PDB file of C-alpha atoms and ligand atoms in Angstrom:
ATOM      1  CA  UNK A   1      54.282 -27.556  61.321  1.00 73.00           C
ATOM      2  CA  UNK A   2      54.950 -30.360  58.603  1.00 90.00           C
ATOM      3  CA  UNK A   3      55.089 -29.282  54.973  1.00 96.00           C
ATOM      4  CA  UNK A   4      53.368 -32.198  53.611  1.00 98.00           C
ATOM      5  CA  UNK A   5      51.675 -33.548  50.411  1.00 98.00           C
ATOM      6  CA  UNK A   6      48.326 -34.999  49.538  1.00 98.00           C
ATOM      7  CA  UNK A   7      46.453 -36.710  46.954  1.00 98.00           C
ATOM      8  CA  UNK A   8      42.950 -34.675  45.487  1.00 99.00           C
ATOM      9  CA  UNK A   9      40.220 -35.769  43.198  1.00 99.00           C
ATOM     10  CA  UNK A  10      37.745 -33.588  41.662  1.00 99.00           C
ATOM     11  CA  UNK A  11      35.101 -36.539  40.953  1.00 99.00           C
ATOM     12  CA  UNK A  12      33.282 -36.322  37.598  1.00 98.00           C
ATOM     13  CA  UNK A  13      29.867 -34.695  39.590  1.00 98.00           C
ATOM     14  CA  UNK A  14      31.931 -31.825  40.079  1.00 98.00           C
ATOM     15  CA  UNK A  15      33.207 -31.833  37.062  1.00 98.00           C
ATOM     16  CA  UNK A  16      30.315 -31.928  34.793  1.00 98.00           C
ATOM     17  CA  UNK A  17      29.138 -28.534  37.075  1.00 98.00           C
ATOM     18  CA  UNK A  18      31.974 -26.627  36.005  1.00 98.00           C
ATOM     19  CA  UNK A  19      33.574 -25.727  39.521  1.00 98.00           C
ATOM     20  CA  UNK A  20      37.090 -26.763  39.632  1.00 99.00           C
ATOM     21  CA  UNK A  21      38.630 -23.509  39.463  1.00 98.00           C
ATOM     22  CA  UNK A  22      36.219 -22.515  42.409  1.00 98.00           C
ATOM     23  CA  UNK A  23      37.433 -25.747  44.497  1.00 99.00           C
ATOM     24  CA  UNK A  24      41.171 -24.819  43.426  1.00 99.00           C
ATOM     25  CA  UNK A  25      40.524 -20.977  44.659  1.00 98.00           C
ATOM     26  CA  UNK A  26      39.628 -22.952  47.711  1.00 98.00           C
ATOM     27  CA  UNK A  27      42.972 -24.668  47.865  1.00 99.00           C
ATOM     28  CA  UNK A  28      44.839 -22.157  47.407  1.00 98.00           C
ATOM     29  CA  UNK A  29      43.186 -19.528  49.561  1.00 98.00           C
ATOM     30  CA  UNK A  30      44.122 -22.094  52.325  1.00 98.00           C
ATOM     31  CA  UNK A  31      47.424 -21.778  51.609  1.00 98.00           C
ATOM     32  CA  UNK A  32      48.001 -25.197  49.382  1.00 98.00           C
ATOM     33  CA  UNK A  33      49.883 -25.135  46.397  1.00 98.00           C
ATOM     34  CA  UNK A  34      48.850 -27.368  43.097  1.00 98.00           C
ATOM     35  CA  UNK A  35      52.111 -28.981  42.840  1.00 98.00           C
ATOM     36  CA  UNK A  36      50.956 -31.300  40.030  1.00 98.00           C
ATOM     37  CA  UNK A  37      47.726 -31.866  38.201  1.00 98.00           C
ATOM     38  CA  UNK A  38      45.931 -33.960  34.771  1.00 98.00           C
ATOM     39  CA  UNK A  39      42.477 -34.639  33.909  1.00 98.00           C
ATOM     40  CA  UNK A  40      41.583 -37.885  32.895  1.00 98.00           C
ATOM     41  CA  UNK A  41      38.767 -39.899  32.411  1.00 98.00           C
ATOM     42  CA  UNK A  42      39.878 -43.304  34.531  1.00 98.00           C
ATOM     43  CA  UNK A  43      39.313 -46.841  33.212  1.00 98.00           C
ATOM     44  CA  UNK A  44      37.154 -49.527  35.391  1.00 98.00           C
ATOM     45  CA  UNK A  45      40.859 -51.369  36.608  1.00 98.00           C
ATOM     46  CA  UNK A  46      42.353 -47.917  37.278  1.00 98.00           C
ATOM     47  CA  UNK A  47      39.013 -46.938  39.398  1.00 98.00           C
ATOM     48  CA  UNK A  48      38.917 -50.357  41.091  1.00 98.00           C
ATOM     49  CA  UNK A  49      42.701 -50.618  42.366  1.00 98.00           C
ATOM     50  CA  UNK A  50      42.496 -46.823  43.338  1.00 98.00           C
ATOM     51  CA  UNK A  51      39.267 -47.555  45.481  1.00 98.00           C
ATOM     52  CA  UNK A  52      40.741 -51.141  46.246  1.00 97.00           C
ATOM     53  CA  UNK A  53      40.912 -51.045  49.903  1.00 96.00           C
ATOM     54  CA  UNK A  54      36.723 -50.421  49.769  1.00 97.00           C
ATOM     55  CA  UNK A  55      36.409 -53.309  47.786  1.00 98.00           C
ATOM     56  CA  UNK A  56      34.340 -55.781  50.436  1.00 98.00           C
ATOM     57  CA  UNK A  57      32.329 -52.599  50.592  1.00 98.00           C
ATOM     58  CA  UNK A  58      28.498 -52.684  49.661  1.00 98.00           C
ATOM     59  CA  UNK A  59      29.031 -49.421  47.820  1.00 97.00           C
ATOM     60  CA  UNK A  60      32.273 -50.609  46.020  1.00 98.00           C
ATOM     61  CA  UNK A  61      30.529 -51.337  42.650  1.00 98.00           C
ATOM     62  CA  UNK A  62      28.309 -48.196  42.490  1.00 98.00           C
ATOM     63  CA  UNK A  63      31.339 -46.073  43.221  1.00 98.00           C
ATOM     64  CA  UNK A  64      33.294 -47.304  40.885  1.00 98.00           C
ATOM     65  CA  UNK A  65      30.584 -46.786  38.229  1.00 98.00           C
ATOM     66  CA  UNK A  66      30.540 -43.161  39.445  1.00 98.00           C
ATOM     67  CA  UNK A  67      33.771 -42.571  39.192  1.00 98.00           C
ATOM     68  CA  UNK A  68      34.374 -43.708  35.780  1.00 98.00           C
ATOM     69  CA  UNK A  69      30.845 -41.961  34.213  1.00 98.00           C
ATOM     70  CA  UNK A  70      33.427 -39.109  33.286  1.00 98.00           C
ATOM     71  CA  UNK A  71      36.609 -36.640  33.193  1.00 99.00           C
ATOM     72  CA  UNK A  72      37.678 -36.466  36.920  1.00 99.00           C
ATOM     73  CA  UNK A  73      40.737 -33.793  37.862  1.00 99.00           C
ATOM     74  CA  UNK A  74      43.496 -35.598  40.211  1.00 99.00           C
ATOM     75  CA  UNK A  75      46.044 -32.939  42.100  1.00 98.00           C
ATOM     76  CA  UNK A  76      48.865 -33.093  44.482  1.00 98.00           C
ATOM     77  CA  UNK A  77      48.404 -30.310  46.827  1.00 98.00           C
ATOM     78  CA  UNK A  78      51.317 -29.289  48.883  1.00 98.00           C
ATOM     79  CA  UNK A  79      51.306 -27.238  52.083  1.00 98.00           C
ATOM     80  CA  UNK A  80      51.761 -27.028  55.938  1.00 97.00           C
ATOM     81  CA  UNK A  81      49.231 -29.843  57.315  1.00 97.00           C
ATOM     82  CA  UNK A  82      48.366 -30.391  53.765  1.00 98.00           C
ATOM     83  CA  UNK A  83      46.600 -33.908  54.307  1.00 98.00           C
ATOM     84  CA  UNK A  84      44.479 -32.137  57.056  1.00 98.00           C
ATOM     85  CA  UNK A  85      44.074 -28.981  55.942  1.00 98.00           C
ATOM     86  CA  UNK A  86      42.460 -30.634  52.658  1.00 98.00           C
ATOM     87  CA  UNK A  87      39.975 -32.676  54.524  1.00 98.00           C
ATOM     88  CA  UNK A  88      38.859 -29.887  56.269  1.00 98.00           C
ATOM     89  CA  UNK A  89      38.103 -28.275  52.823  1.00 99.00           C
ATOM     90  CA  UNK A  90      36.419 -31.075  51.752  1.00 99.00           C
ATOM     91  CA  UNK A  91      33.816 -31.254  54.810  1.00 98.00           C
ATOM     92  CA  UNK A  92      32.139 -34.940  55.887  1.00 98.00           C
ATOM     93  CA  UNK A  93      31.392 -37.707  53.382  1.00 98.00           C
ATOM     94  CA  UNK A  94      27.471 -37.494  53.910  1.00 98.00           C
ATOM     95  CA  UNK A  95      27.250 -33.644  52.311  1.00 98.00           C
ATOM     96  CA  UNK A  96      24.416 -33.562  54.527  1.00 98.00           C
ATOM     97  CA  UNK A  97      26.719 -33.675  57.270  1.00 98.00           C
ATOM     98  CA  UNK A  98      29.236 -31.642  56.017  1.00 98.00           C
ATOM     99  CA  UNK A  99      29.797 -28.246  57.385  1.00 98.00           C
ATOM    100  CA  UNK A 100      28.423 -24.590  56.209  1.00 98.00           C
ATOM    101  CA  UNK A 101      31.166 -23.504  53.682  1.00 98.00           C
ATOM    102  CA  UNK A 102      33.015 -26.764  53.047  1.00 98.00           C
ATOM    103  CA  UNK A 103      33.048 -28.301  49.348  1.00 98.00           C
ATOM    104  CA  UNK A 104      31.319 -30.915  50.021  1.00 98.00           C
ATOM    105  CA  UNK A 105      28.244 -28.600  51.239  1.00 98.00           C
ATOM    106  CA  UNK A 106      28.685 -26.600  48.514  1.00 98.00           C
ATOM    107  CA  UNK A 107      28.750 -28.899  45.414  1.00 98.00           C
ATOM    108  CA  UNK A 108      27.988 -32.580  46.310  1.00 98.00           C
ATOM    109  CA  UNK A 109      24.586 -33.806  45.965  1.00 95.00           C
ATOM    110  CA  UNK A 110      24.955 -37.095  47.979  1.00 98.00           C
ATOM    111  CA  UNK A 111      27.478 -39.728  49.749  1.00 98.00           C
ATOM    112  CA  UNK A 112      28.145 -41.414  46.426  1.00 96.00           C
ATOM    113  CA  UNK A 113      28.479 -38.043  43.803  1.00 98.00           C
ATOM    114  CA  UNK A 114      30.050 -36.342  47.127  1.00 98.00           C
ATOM    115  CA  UNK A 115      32.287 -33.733  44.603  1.00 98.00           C
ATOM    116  CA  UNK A 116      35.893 -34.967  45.814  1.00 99.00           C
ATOM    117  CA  UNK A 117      38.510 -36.771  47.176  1.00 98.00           C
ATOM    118  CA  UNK A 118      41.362 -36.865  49.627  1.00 98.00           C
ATOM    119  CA  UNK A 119      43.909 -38.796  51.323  1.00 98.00           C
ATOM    120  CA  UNK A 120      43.577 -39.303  54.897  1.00 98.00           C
ATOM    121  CA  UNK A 121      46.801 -40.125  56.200  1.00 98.00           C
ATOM    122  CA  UNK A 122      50.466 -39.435  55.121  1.00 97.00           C
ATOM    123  CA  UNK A 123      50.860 -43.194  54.326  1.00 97.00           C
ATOM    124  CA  UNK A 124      47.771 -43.190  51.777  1.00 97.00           C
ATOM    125  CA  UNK A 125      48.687 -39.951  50.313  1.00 98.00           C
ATOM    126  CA  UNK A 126      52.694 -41.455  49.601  1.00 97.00           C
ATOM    127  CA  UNK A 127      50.664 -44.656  47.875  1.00 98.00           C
ATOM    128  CA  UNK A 128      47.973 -41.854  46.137  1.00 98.00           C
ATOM    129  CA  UNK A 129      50.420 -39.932  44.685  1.00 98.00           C
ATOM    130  CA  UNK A 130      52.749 -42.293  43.675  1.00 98.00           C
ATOM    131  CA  UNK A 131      49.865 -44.518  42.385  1.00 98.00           C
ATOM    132  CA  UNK A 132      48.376 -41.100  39.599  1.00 98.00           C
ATOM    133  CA  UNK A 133      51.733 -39.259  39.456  1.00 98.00           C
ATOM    134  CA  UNK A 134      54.305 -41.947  39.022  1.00 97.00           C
ATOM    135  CA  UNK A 135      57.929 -41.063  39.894  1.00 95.00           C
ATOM    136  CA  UNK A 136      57.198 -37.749  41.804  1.00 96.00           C
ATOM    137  CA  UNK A 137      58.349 -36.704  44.928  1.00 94.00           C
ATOM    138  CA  UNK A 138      55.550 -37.999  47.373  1.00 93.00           C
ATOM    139  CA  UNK A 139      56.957 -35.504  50.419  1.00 91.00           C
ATOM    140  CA  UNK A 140      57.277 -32.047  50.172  1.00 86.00           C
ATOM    141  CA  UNK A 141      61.051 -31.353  49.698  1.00 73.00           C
TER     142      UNK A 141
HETATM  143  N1  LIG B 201      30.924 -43.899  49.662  1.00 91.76           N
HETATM  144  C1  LIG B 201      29.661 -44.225  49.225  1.00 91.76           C
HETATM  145  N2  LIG B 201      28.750 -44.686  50.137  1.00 91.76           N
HETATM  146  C2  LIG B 201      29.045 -44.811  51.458  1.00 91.76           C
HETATM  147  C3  LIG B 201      30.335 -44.475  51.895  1.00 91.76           C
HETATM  148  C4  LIG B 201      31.258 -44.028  50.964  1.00 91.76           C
HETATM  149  O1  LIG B 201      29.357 -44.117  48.051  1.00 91.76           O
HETATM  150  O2  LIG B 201      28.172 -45.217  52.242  1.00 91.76           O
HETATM  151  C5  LIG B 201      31.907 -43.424  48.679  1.00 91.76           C
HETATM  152  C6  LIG B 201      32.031 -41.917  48.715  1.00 91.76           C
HETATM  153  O3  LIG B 201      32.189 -41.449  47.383  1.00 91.76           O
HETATM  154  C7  LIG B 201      33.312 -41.706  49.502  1.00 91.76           C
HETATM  155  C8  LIG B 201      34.142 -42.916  49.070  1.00 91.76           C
HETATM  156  O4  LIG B 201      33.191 -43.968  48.941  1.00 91.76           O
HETATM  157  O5  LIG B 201      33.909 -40.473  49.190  1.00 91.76           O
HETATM  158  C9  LIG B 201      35.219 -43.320  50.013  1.00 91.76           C
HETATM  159  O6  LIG B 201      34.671 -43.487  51.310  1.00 91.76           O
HETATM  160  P1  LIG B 201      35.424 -42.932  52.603  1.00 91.76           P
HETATM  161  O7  LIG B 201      34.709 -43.491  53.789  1.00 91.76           O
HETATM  162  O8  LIG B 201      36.890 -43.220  52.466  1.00 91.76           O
HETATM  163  O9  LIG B 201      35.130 -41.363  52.570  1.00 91.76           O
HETATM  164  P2  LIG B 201      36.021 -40.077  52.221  1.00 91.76           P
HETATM  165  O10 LIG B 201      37.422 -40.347  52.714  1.00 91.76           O
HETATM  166  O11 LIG B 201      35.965 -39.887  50.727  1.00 91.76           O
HETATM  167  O12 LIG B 201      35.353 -38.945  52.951  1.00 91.76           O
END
């Protein structure tokens, strides 16, 4: 299996509820490893070129809005299937949809405060990473 690396967002809902080191016992009792981490409180451009490729979106303004309404916690998470592996923590978008047990169920109130975020693919987790952690090593070594 690939050791791989992957891009996570605690968004400011989850933030303001006081459960990241509940979502980070989740990583790691999956096996992922915090391999780098900040909190930061994002800027409109910052939000706006991260969330860039939604930007023809209908939702693209409110989410933006949301994301910059406070402190959010950005992570590289390292691991075997890491990209996967995360996304399956994190559950389905709609929390309503998400499955029994995944953070999304857990903590997110709705599709827009929906708790966190995660790459999807290996190429969007390279341009994730190296987009909040400049200069790092976007592939597991
Ligand atoms: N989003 C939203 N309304 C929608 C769809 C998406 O507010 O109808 C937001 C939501 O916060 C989501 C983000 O846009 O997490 C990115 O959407 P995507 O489809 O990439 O979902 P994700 O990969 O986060 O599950």
């Amino acid at each position: 299996m690939a050791i791989e690396r992957t891009l996570s967002i605690i968004k400011p809902d989850a933030v303001a509820k006081n459960v990241i080191g509940k979502i980070y016992q989740r990583f790691e009792d999956a096996g992922l490893k915090i391999v780098a981490s900040k909190m930061v409180h994002l800027s409109e451009r910052e939000a706006g070129q991260f969330y860039a490729v939604h930007k023809e979106r209908p939702f693209f303004k409110d989410l933006v809005s949301f994301m910059i309404s406070g402190p959010v916690m950005i992570q590289a998470l390292e691991g075997e299937n890491a990209i996967a592996t995360n996304r399956d923590l994190m559950g389905a978008t709609d929390p309503k949809k998400a499955a029994p047990g995944t953070i999304r169920a857990d903590f997110a109130d709705s599709i827009d405060a929906n708790a966190v975020h995660g790459s999807d693919a290996p190429e969007t987790a390279a341009v994730e990473i190296a987009f909040f952690f400049p200069g790092m090593n976007v592939y597991a070594r």
